[in-house]
Coordinates of C-alpha atoms in Angstrom, one line a residue:
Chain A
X1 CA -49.9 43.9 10.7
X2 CA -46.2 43.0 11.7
X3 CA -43.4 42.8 9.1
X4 CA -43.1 39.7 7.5
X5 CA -40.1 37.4 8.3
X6 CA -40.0 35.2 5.6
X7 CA -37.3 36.2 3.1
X8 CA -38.1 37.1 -0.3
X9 CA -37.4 34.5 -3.1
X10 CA -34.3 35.6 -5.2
X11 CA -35.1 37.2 -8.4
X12 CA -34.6 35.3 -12.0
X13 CA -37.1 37.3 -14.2
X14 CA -34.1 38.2 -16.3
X15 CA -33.3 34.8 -17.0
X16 CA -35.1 32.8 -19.6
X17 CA -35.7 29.1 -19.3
X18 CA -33.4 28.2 -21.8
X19 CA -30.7 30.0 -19.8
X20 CA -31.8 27.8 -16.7
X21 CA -31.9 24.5 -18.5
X22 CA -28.3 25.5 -19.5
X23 CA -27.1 25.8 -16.1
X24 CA -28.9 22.7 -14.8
X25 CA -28.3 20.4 -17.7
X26 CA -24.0 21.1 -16.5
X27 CA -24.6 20.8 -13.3
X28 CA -26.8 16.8 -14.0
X29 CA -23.6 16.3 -15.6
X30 CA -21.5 16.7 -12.5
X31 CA -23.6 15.2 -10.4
X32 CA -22.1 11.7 -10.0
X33 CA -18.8 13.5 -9.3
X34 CA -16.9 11.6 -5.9
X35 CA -14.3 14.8 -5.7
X36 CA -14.8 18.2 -5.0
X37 CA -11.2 18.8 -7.1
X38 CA -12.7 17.4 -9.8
X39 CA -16.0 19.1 -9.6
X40 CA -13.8 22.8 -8.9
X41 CA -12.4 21.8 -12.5
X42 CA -15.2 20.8 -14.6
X43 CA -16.7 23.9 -13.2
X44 CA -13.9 26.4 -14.2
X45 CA -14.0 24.7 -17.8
X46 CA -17.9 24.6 -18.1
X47 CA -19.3 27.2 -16.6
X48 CA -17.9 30.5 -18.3
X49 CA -19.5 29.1 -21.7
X50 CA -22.9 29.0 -20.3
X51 CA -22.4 32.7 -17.9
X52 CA -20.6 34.6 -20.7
X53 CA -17.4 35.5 -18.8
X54 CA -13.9 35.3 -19.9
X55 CA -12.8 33.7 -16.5
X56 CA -14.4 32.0 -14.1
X57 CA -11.7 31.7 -10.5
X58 CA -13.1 29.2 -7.7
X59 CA -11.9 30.1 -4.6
X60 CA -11.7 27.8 -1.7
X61 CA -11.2 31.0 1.7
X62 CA -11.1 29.7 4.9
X63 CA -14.7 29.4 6.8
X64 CA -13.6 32.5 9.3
X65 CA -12.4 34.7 5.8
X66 CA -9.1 34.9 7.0
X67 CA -7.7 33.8 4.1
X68 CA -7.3 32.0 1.1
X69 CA -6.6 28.0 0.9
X70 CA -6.8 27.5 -3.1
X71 CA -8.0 28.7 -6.0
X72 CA -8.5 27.7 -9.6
X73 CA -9.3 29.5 -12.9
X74 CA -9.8 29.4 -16.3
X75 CA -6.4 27.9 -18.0
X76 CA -6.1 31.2 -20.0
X77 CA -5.9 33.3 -16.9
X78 CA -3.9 30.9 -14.6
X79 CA -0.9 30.8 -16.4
X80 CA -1.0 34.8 -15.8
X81 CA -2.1 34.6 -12.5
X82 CA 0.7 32.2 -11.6
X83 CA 3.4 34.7 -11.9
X84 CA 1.2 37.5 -9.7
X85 CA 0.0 35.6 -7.2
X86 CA 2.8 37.2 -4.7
X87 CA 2.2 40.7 -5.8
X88 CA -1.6 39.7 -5.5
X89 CA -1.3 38.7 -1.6
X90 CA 0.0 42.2 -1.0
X91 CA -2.3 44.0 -2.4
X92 CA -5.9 42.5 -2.1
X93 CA -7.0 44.4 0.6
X94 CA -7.9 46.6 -1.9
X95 CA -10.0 45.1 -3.3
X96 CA -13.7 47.3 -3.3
X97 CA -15.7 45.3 -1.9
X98 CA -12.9 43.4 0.4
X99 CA -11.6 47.0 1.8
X100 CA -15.1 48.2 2.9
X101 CA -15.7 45.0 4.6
X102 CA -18.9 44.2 2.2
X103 CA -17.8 40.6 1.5
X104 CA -20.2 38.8 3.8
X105 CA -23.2 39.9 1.7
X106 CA -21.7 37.8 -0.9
X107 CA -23.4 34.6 0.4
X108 CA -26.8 36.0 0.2
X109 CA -26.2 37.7 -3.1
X110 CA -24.2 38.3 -6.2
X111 CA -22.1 41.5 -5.9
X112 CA -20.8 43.5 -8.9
X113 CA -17.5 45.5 -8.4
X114 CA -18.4 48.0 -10.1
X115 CA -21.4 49.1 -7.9
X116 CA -18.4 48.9 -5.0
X117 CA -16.6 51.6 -6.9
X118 CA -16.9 52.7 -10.7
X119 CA -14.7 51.2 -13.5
X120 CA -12.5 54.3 -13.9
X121 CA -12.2 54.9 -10.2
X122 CA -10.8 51.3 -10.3
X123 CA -8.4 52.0 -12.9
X124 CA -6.4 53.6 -10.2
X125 CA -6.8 51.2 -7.6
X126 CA -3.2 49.6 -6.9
X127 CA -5.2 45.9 -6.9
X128 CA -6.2 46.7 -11.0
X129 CA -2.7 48.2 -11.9
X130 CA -1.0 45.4 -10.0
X131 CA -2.4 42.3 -11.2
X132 CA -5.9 43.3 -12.5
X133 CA -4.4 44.9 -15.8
X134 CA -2.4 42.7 -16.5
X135 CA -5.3 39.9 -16.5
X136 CA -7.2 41.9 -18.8
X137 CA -10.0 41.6 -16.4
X138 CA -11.9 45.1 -15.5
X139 CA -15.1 43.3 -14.3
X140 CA -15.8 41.3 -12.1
X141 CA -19.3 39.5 -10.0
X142 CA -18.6 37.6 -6.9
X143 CA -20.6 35.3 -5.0
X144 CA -20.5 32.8 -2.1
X145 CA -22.9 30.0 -3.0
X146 CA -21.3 27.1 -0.2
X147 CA -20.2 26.9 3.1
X148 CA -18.8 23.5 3.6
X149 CA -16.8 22.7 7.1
X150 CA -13.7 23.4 6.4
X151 CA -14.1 26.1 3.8
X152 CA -16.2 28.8 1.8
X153 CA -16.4 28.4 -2.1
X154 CA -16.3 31.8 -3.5
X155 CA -17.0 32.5 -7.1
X156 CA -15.9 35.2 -9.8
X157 CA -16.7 35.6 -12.7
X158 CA -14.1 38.2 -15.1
X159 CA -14.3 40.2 -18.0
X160 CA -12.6 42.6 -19.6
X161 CA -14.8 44.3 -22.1
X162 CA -18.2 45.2 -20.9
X163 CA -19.6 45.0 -17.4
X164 CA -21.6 42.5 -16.2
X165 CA -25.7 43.0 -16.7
X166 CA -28.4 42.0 -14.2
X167 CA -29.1 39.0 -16.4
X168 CA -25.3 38.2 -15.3
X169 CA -25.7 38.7 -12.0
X170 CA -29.2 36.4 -11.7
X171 CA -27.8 33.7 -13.8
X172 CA -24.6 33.6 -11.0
X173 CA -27.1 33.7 -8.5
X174 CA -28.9 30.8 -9.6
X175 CA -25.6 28.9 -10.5
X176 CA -24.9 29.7 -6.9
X177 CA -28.2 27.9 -5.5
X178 CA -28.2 25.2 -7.4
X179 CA -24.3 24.3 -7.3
X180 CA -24.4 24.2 -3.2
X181 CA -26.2 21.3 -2.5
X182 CA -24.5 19.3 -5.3
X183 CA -20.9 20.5 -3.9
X184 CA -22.1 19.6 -0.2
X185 CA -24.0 16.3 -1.4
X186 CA -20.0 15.6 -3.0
X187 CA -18.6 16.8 0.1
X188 CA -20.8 13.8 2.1
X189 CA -19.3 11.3 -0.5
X190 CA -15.7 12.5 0.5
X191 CA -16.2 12.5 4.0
X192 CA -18.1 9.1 4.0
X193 CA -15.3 7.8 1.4
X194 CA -12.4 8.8 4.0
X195 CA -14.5 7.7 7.2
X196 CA -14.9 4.1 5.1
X197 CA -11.1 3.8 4.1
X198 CA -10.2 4.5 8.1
X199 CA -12.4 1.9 8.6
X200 CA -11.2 -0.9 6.2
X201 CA -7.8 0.0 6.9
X202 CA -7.9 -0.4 10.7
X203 CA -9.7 -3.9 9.9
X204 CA -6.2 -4.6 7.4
X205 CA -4.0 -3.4 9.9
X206 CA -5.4 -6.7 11.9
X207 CA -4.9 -8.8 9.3
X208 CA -8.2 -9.6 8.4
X209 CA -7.9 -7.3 5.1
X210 CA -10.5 -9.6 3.3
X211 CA -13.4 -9.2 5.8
X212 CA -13.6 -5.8 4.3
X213 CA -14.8 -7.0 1.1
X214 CA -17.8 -8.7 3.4
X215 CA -21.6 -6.7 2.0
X216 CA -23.1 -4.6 5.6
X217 CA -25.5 -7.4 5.8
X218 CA -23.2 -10.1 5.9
X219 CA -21.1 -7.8 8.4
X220 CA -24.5 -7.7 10.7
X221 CA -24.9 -11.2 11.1
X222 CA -21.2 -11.5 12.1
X223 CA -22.0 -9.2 14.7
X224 CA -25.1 -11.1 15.7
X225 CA -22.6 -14.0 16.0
X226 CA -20.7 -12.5 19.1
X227 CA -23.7 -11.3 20.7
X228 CA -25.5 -14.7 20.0
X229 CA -23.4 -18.0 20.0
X230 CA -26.5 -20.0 19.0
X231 CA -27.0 -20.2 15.4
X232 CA -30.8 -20.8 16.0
X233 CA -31.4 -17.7 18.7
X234 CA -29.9 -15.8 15.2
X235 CA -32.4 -17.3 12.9
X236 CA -34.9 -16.5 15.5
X237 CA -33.8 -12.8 15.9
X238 CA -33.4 -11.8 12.5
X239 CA -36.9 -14.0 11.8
X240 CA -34.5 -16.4 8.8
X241 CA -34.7 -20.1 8.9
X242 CA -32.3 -21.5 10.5
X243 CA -31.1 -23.2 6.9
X244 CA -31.2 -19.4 5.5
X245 CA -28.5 -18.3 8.2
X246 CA -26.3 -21.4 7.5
X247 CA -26.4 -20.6 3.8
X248 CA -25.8 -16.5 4.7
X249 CA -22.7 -17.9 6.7
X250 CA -21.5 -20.4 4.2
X251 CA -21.3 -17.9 1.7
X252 CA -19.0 -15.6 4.1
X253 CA -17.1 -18.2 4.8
X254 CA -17.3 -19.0 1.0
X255 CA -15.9 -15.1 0.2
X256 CA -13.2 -15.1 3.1
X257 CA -11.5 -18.5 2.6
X258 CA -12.8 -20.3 5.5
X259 CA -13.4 -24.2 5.4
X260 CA -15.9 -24.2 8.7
X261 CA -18.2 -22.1 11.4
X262 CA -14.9 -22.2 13.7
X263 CA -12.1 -20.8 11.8
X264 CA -14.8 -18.0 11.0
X265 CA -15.3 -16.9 14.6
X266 CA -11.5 -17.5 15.2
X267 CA -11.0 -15.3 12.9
X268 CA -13.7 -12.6 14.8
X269 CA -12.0 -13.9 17.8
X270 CA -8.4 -12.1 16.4
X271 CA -9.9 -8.7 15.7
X272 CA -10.9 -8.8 19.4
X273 CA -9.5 -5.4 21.3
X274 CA -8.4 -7.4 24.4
X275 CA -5.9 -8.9 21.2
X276 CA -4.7 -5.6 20.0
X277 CA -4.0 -3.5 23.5
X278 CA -0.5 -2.6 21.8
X279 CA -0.2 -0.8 18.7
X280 CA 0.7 -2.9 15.6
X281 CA 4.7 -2.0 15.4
X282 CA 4.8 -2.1 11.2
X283 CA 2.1 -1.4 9.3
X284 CA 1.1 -4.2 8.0
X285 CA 2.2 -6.5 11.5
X286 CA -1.1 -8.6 13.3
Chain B
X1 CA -26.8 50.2 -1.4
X2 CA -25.8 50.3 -5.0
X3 CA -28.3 51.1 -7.4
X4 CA -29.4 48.2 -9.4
X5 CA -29.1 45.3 -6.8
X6 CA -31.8 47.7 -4.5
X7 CA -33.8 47.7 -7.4
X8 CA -33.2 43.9 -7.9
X9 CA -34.0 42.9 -4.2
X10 CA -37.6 44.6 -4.7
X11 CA -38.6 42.3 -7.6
X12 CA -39.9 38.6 -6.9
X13 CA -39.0 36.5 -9.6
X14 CA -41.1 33.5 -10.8
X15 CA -40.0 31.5 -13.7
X16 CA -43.0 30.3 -15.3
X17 CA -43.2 26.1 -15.9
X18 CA -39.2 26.2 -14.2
X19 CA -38.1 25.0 -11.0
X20 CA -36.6 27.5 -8.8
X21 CA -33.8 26.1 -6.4
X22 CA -35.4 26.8 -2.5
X23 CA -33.4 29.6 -0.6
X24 CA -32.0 28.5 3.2
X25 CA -33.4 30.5 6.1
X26 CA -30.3 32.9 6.4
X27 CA -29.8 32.2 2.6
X28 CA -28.7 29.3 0.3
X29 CA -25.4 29.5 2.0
X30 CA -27.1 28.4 5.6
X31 CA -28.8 25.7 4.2
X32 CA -29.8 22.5 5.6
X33 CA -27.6 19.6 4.9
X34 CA -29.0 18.2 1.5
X35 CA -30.6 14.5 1.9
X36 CA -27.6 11.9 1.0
X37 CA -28.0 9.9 -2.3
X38 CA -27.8 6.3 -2.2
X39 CA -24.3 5.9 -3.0
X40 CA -23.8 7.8 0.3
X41 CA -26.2 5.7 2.0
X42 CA -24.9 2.7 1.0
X43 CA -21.7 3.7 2.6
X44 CA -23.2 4.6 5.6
X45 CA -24.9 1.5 6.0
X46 CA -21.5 -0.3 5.9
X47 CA -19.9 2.1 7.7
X48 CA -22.0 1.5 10.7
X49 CA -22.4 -1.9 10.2
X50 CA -18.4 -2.4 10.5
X51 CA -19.2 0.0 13.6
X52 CA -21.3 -1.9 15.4
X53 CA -19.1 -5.2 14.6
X54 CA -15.8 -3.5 16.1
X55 CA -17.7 -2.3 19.1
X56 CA -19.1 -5.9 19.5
X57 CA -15.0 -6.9 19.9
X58 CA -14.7 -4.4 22.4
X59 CA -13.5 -1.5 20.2
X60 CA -14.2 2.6 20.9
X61 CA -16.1 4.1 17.6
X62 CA -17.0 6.9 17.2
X63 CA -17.7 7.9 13.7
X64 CA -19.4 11.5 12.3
X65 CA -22.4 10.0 9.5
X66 CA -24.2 12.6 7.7
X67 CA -27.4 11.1 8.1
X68 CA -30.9 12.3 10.5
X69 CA -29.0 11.1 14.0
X70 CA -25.5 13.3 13.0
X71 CA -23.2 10.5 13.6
X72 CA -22.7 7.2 15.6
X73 CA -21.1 6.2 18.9
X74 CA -20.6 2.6 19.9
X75 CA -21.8 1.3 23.5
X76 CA -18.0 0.8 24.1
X77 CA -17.1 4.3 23.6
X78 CA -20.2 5.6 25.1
X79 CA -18.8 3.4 28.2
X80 CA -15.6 4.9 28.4
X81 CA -16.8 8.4 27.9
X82 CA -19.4 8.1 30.8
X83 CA -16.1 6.5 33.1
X84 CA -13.6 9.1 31.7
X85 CA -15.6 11.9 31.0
X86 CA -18.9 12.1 32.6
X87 CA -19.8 15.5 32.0
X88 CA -19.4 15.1 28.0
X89 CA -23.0 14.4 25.9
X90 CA -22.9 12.6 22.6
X91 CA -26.5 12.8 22.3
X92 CA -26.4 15.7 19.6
X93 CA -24.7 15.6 16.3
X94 CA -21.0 15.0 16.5
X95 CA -19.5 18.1 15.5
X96 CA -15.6 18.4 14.6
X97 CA -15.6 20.2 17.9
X98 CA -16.7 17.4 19.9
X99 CA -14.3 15.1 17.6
X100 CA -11.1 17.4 19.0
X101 CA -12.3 17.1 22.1
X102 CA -12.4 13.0 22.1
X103 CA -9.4 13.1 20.5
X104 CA -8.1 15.7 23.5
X105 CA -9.6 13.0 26.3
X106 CA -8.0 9.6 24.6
X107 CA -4.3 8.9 25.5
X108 CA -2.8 8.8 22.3
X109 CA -1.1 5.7 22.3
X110 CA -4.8 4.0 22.5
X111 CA -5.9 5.7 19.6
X112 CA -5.7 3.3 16.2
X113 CA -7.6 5.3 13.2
X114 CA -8.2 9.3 14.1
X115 CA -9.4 11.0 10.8
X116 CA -11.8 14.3 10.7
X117 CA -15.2 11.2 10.6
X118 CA -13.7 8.6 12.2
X119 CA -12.2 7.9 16.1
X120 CA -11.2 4.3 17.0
X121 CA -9.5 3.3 20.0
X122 CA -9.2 0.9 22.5
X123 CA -10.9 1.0 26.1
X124 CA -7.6 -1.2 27.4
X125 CA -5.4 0.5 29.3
X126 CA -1.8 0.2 27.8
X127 CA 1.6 -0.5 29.8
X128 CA 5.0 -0.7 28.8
X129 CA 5.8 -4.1 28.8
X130 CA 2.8 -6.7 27.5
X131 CA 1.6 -8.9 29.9
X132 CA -1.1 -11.1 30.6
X133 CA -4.4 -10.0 31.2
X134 CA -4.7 -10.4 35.3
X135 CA -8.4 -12.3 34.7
X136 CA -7.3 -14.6 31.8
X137 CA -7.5 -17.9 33.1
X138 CA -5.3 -19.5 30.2
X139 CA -2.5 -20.1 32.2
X140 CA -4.2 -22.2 34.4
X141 CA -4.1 -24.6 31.2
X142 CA -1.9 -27.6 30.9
X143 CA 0.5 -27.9 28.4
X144 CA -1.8 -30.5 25.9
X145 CA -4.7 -28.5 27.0
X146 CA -3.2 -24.9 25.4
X147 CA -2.3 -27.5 22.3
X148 CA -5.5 -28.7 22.0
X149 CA -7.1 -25.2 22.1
X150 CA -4.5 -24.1 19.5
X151 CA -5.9 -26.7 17.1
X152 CA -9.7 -25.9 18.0
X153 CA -9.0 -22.4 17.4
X154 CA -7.7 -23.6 13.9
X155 CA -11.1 -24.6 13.3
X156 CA -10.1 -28.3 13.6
X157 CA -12.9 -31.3 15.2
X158 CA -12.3 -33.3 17.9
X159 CA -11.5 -36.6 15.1
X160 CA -8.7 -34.6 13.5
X161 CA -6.8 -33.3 16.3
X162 CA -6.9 -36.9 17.8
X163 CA -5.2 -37.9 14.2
X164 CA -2.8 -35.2 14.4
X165 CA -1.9 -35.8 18.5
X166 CA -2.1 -39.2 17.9
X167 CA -5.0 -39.6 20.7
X168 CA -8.0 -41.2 20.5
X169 CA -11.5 -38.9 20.3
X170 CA -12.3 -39.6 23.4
X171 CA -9.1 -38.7 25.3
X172 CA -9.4 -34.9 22.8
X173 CA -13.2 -34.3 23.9
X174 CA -12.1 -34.8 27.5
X175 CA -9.6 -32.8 27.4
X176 CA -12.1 -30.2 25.8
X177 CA -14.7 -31.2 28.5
X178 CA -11.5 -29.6 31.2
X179 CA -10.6 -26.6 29.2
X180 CA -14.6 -26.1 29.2
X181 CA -14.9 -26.3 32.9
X182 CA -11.7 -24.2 33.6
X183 CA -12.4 -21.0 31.6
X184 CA -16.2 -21.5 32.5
X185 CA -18.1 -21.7 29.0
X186 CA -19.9 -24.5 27.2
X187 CA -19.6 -24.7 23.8
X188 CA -16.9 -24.8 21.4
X189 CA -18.0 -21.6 20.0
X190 CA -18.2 -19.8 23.1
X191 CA -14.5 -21.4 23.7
X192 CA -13.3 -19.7 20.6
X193 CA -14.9 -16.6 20.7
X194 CA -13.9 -16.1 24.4
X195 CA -10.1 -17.3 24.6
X196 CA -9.2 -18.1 20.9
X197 CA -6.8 -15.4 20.5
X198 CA -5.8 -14.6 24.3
X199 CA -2.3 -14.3 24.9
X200 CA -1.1 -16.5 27.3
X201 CA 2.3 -18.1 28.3
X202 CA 3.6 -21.4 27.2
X203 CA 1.6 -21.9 24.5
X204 CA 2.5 -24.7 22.6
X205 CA 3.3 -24.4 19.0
X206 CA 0.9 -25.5 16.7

């Protein structure tokens, strides 16, 4: 019989329900969240109540590992940090798992530094006496739950007094699973929020600033209006009385300002490109 | 392979009466794109509403939707892609790769909103110095007829621009009747959504 490809589902025996309903309950709670700075800081001040660490650092490394963009961690620890962040640069390549090139597993799974080299082995290790110590932080789990486009989201979790259990390490894990599609899912919103500002500002930058408060339906028919000059091939098109579309249009003209059909396709007639083959010269010129 | 995660990775965990989150192919990091909510699709609705709209005035979109098609490119830009760049396909999802590479192709000074989602530019070619499109026929237009354009475009009738010239009807609808004939359309809506906003010289002021 050949191997079997599928992969095996994660384990969570060591986590009880109540445990689970924890994790998910914070996360519902984030859900409606529009920004991924926002969502990094409910996290950091959330999270370490429900997975038992002292510090939780989010980590934003660039997609190709090559370094980090930002970071964020529990208040506590970032007003330490702050003040080793240079010496922290210089000596992170020693990190355990970092040094012996181990950190791509960490999307898969959670990784415990102390499996990558033993607590008092670590003690020694320029990384702990250089910043480490002086966090109070002698154990850590990492794991990369989310690749988004322009960045990986790595998590740790700290502590400084006992090491982290395998109930840790699966709670992390499932943290991890069920936190990427909400960070991706805000990661749409952002990118569809940006695309949508672009859009209504190029429409401003025209002059016609108000056309952007026009509903996608209302914005259809005004298309349908260039294509089709004839208010009753419309009708016919979009299968609407013709007394439906006049109503449709007199409440666009209604919301823009616009005594009659005419001035309303004058004013489609100004955003035409032929209009606009030179760059506006201010801002906010036609 | 450290001790405990070996022993970890043999053991199949099941959660009884609680839904476990579904592991990607390569891992939950590989994951396929989660389905938008309906905030997000609301937005994307508009967004490619306003899309089609601007490539309806002649206007190059290009814009990267999460949604099942990856993204949406106007028949404008599609136009000038095939003229300028035959050998590019914008039949797949638009990557940021592909986005670069539009952005690469465009001459900067036709580009009007370039963000990571969005590309919008103009298929006119630009020159130093404005001038008039070379197949407008506007200035064909007598003085009184680029006046009484003006005033259409203004979204005035035929009784009130008579008031305001001082004409009667009949002399402002035959004078619409010419400007029909000349720029070869026949209605007043066609009139304004064809030349409404064409530059042209001499136009009177209005």
């Amino acid at each position: 019989m050949p191997p079997s490809k599928v992969k095996p589902m994660p384990d969570f025996r060591e986590i009880t329900d109540v445990g689970m309903r924890g994790i998910d309950r914070m996360l519902r709670g984030m859900e409606e969240l529009d920004d991924l700075h926002e969502l990094e800081r409910r996290m950091i001040s959330e999270a370490p109540r429900i997975l038992e660490a002292e510090n939780l650092a989010w980590n934003n490394w660039a997609p190709d590992w090559s370094g980090l963009i930002s970071g964020s961690l529990t208040d506590a620890y970032m007003g330490r940090f702050a003040s080793l962040l240079g010496t922290f640069s210089e000596v992170v390549g020693h990190h355990p798992i970092l040094s012996v090139g181990e950190h791509m597993r960490s999307h898969t799974e959670v990784l415990r530094l102390s499996d990558f080299e033993s607590y008092g082995k670590f003690r020694k290790n320029p990384l702990f006496r250089e910043v480490y110590r002086h966090l109070d932080s002698h154990f850590q789990l990492c794991h990369t739950p989310c690749r988004l486009a322009d960045r990986l989201i790595l998590l740790n979790l700290n502590r400084r007094s006992r090491d982290f259990a395998e109930r840790d390490r699966q709670m992390l894990h499932y943290l991890g699973l069920k936190l990427d599609p909400l960070v991706r899912r805000v990661e749409q919103r952002e990118h569809l929020q940006r695309a949508w500002n672009g859009l209504s500002d190029f429409v401003g930058s025209m002059g016609a600033g108000e056309l952007a408060l026009l509903g996608d339906h209302q914005v259809r028919i005004l298309s349908d209006l260039l294509l089709h000059p004839s208010r009753e091939s419309i009708a016919r098109l979009r299968g609407i009385r013709r007394d439906t579309l006049d109503k449709k249009l007199g409440v666009i003209r209604e919301r823009l300002g616009l005594e009659n059909h005419h001035q309303l396709l004058s004013a489609l007639s100004a955003m035409n490109s032929r209009n606009h083959t030179h760059p506006p010269q201010d801002p906010q010129g036609k | 392979m450290p001790s405990s995660l070996s022993k970890a990775s043999k053991v199949q965990g099941v959660s009884r009466g609680h839904p476990l989150p579904r592991c990607g192919r390569r891992g939950n990091a590989a994951s396929p794109d989660p389905i938008p909510d309906g905030a997000s699709l609301r937005i994307a609705s508009r967004i490619r509403a306003w899309g089609e709209l601007l490539d309806r005035l002649g206007w190059c979109v290009v814009v990267d939707l999460p949604d099942r098609r990856g993204g949406w490119v106007g028949n404008a830009a599609r136009d000038w892609l095939s003229r300028n760049a035959p050998c590019e396909t914008v039949d797949g999802r638009l990557s940021p790769q592909l986005m670069d590479r539009f952005r690469e192709m465009i001459p900067v000074a036709q580009i009007r909103i370039s963000t990571p989602e969005l590309l919008v530019w103009s298929s006119a070619q630009n020159s130093p110095e404005p001038t008039p499109a070379e197949d407008t026929p506007l200035p064909t237009l007598s003085a009184r007829q680029r006046e009484i354009l003006g005033w259409t475009r203004d979204g005035k009738t035929s009784g009130e621009i008579a008031v305001i010239l001082g004409r009667a009807t009949r002399t402002v609808e035959k004078h619409l009747e010419n400007i029909y004939r000349k720029l070869g359309v026949r209605s007043r809506s066609s009139l304004i959504l064809s030349a409404g906003h064409a530059p042209f010289q001499g136009q009177a002021d209005a």
